[in-house]
Short mmCIF file of C-alpha atoms and ligand atoms in Angstrom, two decimals:
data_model
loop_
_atom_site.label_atom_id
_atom_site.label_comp_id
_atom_site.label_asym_id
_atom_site.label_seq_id
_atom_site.Cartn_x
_atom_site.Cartn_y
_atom_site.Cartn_z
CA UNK J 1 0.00 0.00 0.00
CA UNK J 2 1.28 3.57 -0.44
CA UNK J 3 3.91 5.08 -2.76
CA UNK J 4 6.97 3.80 -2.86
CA UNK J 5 9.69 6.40 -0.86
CA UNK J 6 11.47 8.63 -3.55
CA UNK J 7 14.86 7.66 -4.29
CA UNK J 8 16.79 10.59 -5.08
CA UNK J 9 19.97 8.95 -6.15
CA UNK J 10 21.88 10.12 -8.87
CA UNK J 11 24.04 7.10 -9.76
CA UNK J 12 23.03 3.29 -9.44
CA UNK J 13 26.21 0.75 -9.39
CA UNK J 14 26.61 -1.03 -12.02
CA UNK J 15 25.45 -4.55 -12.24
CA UNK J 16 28.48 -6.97 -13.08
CA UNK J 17 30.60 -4.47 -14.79
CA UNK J 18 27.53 -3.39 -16.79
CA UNK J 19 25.31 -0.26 -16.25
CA UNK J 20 21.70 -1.92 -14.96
CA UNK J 21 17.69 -0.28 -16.01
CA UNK J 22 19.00 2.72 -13.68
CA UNK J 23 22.37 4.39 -13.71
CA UNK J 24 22.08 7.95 -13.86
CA UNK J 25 19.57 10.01 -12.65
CA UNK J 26 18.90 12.10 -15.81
CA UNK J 27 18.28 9.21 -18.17
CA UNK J 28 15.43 7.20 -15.81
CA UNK J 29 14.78 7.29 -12.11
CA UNK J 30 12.57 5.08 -10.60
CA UNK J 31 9.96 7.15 -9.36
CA UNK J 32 9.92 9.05 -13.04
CA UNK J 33 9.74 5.79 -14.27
CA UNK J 34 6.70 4.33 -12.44
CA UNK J 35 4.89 8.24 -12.56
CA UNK J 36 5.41 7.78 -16.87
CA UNK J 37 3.54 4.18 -16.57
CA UNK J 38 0.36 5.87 -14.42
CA UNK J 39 0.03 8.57 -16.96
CA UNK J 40 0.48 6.71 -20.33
CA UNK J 41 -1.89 4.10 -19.24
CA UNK J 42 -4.30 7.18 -18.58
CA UNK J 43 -3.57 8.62 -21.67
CA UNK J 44 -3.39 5.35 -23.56
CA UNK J 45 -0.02 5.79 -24.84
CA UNK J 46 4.10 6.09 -23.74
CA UNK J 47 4.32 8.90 -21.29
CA UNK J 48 7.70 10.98 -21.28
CA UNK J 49 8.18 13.42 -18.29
CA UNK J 50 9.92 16.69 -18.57
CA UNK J 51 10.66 19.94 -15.97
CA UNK J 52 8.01 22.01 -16.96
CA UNK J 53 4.75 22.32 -19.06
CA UNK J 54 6.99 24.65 -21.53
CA UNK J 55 10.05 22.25 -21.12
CA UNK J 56 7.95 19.60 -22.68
CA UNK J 57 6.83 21.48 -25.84
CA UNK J 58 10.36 23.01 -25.93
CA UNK J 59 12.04 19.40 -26.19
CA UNK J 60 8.98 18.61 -28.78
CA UNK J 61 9.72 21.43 -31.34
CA UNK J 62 13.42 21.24 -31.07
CA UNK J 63 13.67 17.62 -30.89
CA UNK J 64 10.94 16.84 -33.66
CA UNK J 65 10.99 19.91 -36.38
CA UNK J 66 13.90 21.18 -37.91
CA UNK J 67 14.66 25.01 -38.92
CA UNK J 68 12.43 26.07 -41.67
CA UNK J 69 9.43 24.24 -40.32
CA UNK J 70 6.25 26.09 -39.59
CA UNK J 71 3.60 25.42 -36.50
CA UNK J 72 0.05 26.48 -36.92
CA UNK J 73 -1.02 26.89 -33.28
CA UNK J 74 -4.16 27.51 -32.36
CA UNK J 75 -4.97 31.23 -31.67
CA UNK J 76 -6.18 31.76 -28.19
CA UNK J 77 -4.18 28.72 -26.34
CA UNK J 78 -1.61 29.12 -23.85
CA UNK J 79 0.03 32.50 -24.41
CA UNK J 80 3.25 31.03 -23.50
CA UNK J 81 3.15 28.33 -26.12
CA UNK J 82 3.12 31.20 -29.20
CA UNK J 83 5.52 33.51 -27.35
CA UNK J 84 8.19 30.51 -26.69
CA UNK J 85 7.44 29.63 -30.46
CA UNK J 86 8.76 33.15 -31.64
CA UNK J 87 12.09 33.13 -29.05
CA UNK J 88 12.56 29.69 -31.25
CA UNK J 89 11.83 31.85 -34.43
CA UNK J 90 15.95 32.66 -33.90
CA UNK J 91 16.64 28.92 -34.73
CA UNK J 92 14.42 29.59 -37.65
CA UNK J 93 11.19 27.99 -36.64
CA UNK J 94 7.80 29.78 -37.74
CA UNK J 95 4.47 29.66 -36.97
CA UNK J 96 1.23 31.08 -37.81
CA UNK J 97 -1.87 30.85 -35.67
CA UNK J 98 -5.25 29.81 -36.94
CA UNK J 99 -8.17 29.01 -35.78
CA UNK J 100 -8.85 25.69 -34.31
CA UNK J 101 -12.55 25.09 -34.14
CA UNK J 102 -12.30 25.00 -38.01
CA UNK J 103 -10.06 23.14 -40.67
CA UNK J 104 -5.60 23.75 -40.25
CA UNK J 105 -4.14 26.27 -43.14
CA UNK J 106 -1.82 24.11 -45.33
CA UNK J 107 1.70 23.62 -45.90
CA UNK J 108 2.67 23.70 -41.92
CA UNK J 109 4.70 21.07 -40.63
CA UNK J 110 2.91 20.53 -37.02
CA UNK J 111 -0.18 21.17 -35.71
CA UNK J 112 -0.82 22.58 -32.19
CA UNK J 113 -4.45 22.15 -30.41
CA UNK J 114 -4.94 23.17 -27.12
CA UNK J 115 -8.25 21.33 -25.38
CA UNK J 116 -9.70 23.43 -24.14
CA UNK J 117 -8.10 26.61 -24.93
CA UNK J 118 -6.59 28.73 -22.01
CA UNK J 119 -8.21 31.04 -21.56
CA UNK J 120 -11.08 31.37 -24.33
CA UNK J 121 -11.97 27.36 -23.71
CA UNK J 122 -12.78 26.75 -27.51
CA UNK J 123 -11.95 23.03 -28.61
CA UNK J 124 -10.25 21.64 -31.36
CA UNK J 125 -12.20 20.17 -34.42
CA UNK J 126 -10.49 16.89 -33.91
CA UNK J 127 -11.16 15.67 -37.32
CA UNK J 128 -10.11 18.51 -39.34
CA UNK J 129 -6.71 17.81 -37.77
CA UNK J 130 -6.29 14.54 -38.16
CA UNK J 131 -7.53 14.41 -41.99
CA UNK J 132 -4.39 17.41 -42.35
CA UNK J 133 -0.94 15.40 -43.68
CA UNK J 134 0.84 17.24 -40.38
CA UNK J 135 1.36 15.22 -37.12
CA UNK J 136 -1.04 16.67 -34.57
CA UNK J 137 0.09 17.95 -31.17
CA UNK J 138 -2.88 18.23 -28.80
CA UNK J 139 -2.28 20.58 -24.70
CA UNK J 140 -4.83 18.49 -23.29
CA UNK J 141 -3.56 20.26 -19.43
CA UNK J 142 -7.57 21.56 -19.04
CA UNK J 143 -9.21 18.28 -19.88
CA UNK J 144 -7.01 15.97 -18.83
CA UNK J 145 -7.38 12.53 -19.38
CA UNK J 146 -10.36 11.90 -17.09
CA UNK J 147 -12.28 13.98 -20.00
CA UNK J 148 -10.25 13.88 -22.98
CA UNK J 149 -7.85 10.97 -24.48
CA UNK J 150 -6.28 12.89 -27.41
CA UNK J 151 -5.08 9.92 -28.87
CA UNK J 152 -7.99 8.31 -29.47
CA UNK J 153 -9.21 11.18 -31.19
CA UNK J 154 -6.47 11.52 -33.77
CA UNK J 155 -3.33 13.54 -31.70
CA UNK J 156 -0.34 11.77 -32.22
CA UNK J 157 1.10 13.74 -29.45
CA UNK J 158 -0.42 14.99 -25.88
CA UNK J 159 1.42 17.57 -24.12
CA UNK J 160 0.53 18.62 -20.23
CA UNK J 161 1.72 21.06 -17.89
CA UNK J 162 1.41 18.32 -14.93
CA UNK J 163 1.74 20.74 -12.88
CA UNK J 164 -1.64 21.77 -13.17
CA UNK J 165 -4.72 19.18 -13.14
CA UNK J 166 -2.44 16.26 -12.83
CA UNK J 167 -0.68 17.02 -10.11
CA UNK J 168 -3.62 19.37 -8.28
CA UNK J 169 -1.87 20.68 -5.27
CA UNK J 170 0.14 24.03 -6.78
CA UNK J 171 3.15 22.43 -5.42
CA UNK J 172 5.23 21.38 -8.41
CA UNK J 173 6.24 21.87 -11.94
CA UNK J 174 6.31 19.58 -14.40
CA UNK J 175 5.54 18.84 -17.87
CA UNK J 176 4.77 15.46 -20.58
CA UNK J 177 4.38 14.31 -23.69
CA UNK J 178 2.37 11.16 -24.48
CA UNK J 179 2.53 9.49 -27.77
CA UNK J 180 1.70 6.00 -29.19
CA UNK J 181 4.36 6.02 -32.18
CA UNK J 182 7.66 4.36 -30.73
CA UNK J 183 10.01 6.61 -33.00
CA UNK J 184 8.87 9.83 -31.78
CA UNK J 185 9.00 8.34 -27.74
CA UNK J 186 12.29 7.27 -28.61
CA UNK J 187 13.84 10.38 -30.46
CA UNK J 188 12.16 12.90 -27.57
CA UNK J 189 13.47 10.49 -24.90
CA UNK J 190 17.11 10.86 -26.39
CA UNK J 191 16.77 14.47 -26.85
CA UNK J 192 15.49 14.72 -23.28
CA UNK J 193 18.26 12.87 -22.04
CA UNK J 194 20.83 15.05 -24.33
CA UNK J 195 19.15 19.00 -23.16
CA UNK J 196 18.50 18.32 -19.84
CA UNK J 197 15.04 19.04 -19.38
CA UNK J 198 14.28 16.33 -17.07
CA UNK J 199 11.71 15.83 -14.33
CA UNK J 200 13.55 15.02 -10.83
CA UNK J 201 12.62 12.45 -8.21
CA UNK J 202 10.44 14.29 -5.85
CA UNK J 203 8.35 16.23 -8.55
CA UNK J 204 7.61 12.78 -9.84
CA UNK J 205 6.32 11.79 -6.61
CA UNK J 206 4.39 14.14 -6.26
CA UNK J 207 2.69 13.42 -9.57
CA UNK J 208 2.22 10.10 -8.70
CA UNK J 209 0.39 10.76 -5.33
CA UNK J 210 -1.91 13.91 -7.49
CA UNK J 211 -3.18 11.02 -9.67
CA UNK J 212 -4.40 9.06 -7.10
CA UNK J 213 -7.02 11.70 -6.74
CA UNK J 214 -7.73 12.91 -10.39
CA UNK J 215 -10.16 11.48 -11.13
CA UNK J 216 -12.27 12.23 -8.23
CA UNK J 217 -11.10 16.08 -7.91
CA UNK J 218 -11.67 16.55 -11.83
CA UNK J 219 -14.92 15.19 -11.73
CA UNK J 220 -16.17 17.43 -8.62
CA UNK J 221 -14.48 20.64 -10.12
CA UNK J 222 -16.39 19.89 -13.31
CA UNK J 223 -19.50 19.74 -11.32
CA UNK J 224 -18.96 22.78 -9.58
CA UNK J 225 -17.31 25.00 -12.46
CA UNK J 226 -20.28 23.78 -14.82
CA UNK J 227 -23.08 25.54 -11.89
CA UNK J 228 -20.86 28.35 -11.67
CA UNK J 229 -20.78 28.82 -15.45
CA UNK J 230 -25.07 28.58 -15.25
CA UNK J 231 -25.42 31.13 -12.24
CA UNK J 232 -22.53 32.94 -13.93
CA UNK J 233 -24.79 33.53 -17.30
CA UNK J 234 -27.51 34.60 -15.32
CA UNK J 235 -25.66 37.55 -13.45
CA UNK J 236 -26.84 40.84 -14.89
CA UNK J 237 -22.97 42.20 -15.31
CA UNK J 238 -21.58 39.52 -16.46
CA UNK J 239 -21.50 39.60 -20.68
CA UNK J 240 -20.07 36.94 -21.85
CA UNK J 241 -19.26 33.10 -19.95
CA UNK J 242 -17.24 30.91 -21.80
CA UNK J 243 -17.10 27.27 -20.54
CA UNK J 244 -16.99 24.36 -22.87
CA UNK J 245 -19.47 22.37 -20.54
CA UNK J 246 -16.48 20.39 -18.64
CA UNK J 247 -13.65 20.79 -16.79
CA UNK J 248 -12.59 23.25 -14.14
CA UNK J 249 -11.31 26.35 -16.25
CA UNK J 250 -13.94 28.83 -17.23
CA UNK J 251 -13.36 32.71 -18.69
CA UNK J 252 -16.00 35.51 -18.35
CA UNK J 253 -16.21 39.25 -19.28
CA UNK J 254 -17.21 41.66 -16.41
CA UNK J 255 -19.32 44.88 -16.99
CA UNK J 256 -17.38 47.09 -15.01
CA UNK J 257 -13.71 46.97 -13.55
CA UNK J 258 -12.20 43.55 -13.33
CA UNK J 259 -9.47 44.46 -11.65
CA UNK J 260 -11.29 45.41 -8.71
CA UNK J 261 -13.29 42.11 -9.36
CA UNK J 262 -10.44 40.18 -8.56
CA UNK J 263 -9.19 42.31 -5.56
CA UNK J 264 -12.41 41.25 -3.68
CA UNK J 265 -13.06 37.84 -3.41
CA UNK J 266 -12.25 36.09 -0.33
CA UNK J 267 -12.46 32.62 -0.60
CA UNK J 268 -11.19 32.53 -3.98
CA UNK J 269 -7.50 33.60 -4.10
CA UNK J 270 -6.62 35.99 -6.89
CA UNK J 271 -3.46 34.18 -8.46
CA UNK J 272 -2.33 32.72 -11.71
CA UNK J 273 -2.28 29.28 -12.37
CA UNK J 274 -5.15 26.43 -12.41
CA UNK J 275 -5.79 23.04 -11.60
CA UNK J 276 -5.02 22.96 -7.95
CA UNK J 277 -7.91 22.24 -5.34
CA UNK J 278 -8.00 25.77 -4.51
CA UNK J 279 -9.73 28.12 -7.04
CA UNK J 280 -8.13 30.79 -8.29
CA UNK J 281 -9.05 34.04 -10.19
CA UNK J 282 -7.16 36.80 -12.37
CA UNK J 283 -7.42 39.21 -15.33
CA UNK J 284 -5.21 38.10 -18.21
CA UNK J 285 -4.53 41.50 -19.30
CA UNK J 286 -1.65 42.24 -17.55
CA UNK J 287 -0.17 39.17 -18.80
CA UNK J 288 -1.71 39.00 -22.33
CA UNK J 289 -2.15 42.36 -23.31
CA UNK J 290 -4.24 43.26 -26.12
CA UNK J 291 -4.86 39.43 -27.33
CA UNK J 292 -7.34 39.04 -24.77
CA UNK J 293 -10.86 41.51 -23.19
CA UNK J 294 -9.56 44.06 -21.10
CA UNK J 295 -12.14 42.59 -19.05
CA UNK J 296 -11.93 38.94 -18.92
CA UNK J 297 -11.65 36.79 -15.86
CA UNK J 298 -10.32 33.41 -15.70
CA UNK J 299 -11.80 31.23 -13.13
CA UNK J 300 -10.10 27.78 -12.19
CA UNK J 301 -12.59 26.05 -9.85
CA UNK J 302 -11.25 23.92 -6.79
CA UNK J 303 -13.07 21.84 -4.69
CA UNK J 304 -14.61 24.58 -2.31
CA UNK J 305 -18.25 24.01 -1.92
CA UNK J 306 -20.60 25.32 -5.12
CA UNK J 307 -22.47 27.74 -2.78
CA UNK J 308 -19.49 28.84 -1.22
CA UNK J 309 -18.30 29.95 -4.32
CA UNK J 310 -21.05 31.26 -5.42
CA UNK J 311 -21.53 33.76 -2.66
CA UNK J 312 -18.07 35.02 -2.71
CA UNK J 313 -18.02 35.61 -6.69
CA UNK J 314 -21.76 37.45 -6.14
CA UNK J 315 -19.93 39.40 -3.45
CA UNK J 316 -17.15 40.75 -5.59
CA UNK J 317 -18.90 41.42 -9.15
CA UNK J 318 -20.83 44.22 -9.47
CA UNK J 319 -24.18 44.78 -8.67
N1 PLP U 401 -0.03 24.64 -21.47
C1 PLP U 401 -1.05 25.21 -20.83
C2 PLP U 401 -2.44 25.03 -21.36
C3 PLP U 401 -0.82 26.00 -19.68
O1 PLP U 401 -1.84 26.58 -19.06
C4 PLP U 401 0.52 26.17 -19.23
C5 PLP U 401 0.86 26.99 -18.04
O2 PLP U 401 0.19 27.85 -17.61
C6 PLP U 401 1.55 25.55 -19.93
C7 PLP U 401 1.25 24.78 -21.05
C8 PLP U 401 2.99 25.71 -19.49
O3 PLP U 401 3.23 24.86 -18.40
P1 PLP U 401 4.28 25.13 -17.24
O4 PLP U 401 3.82 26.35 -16.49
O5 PLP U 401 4.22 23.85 -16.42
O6 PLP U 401 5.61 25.34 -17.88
#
């Protein structure tokens, strides 16, 4: 019963004058090891762990595409993912955004879906992708496997920032890439191994323990984000809601200032971030800028009680 305890070594002795499944900490650790088996058998496929969320699609493009290549990634998703994508355009990798509720522009060399969208929570058309020649990446970090499995639906490739949903406790970073095609595992494993951007021991761990519990916390923040999203719609200043009708993340446009929105609520804590079991709230202006309403709101719903919620987000909006 339990976890196993977190070895932290860096070296295992070799076995017999030969170097055994584990020798060195950045090309396998145990605990990475057994965290990668939980999440590919969620997602159905070979999961590869990585530092970071942005580590992960970092080793994808470099390790994948080659200079010359062009992304088309979906307008709207992760604001990082586009902004890393143009510090890469110095290697001489391009991209063009597009919109992914409808079919990919050709001649690209990669698609890149986000599911749902952070922070305008549109979803992919799933078969538009897949019927484009391009491999298809799909950041699945807001569904998560207990609502999505990517590669069922076409991806070749899931990406997460585990240290959102999977993990659930806004107490690690950590990023993956799931895949079914041997090749790819095998070239982003060796290019993993080569840059570095590897997952240690206790972040692992920690992963492993968070998905003990996904399923249950996903479910009950869908439950709650999906009332919140109703009563939301019904609130005289609030204009628009957007909420694909699961998950925890939902975005919504305040008459009036949002700023001071998201200096009053109490209960929910206004930070960045989502997925943990505490809901948080922010603008996305001041990160964003113009790309998104100057007065949007993104919610990420944690397990606090529906009501609860409720009464501190009628508390801070305007009446
Ligand atoms: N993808 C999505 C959808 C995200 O929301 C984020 C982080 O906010 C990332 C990727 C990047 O992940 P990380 O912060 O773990 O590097």
């Amino acid at each position: 019963m339990g976890l196993p305890p977190v070895d932290r070594s860096t070296l295992w002795p070799f076995e017999d004058g030969e170097p055994g499944e584990f020798y060195y900490q950045r090309y396998a650790h145990p605990t990475g090891v057994a965290a990668e088996r939980e999440l590919g058998e969620l997602e159905g496929g070979e999961a590869l762990l990585f530092s970071s969320g942005s580590g992960a699609t970092t080793a994808l493009v470099l390790a994948l595409l080659k200079p010359g290549d062009t992304i088309a990634v979906a307008e709207g998703c992760y604001y990082g993912t586009p902004t890393l994508f143009r510090e890469l355009g110095r290697w001489g990798l391009r991209h063009v955004e597009f919109d992914q509720t409808g079919p990919p522009p050709d001649g690209v060399e990669l698609l890149w879906l986000e599911a749902p969208s952070n922070p305008f929570l549109t979803m992919p058309d799933f078969e538009a992708a897949a019927a484009h020649p391009a491999p298809v990446v799909v950041d699945a970090t807001a569904a998560t496997p207990v609502h999505l499995r990517a590669l069922d639906r076409g991806a070749d490739l899931v990406l997460h920032s585990a240290t959102k949903y999977l993990s659930g406790h806004s107490d690690v970073l950590l990023g993956a890439v799931v895949t079914r095609d041997p090749e790819r595992a095998q070239r982003l494993r060796e290019f993993r191994n080569r840059s570095g951007i590897v997952a240690a021991p206790d972040p692992a761990w920690l992963l492993l323990r968070g998905l003990k519990t996904l399923d249950l916390r996903v479910r009950r923040q869908s439950e709650t984000a999906a009332e919140l999203a109703r009563r939301l719609e019904s609130h005289p200043n609030v204009a628009i809601v957007r909420y694909p009708g699961f998950g925890g993340l939902l975005s919504f446009d305040v008459a009036g200032d949002a700023r001071k929105v998201e200096r009053s609520t109490r209960l929910i804590t206004n930070a960045t971030s989502l997925g943990g079991v505490e809901s948080t709230m922010e603008t996305r202006r001041r990160w964003e800028g113009d790309r998104v309403p100057e007065n949007l709101l993104r919610l990420s719903v944690g397990l606090e009680d529906v009501d609860e919620l409720w009464t501190d987000l009628k508390q801070a909006l305007p009446d």
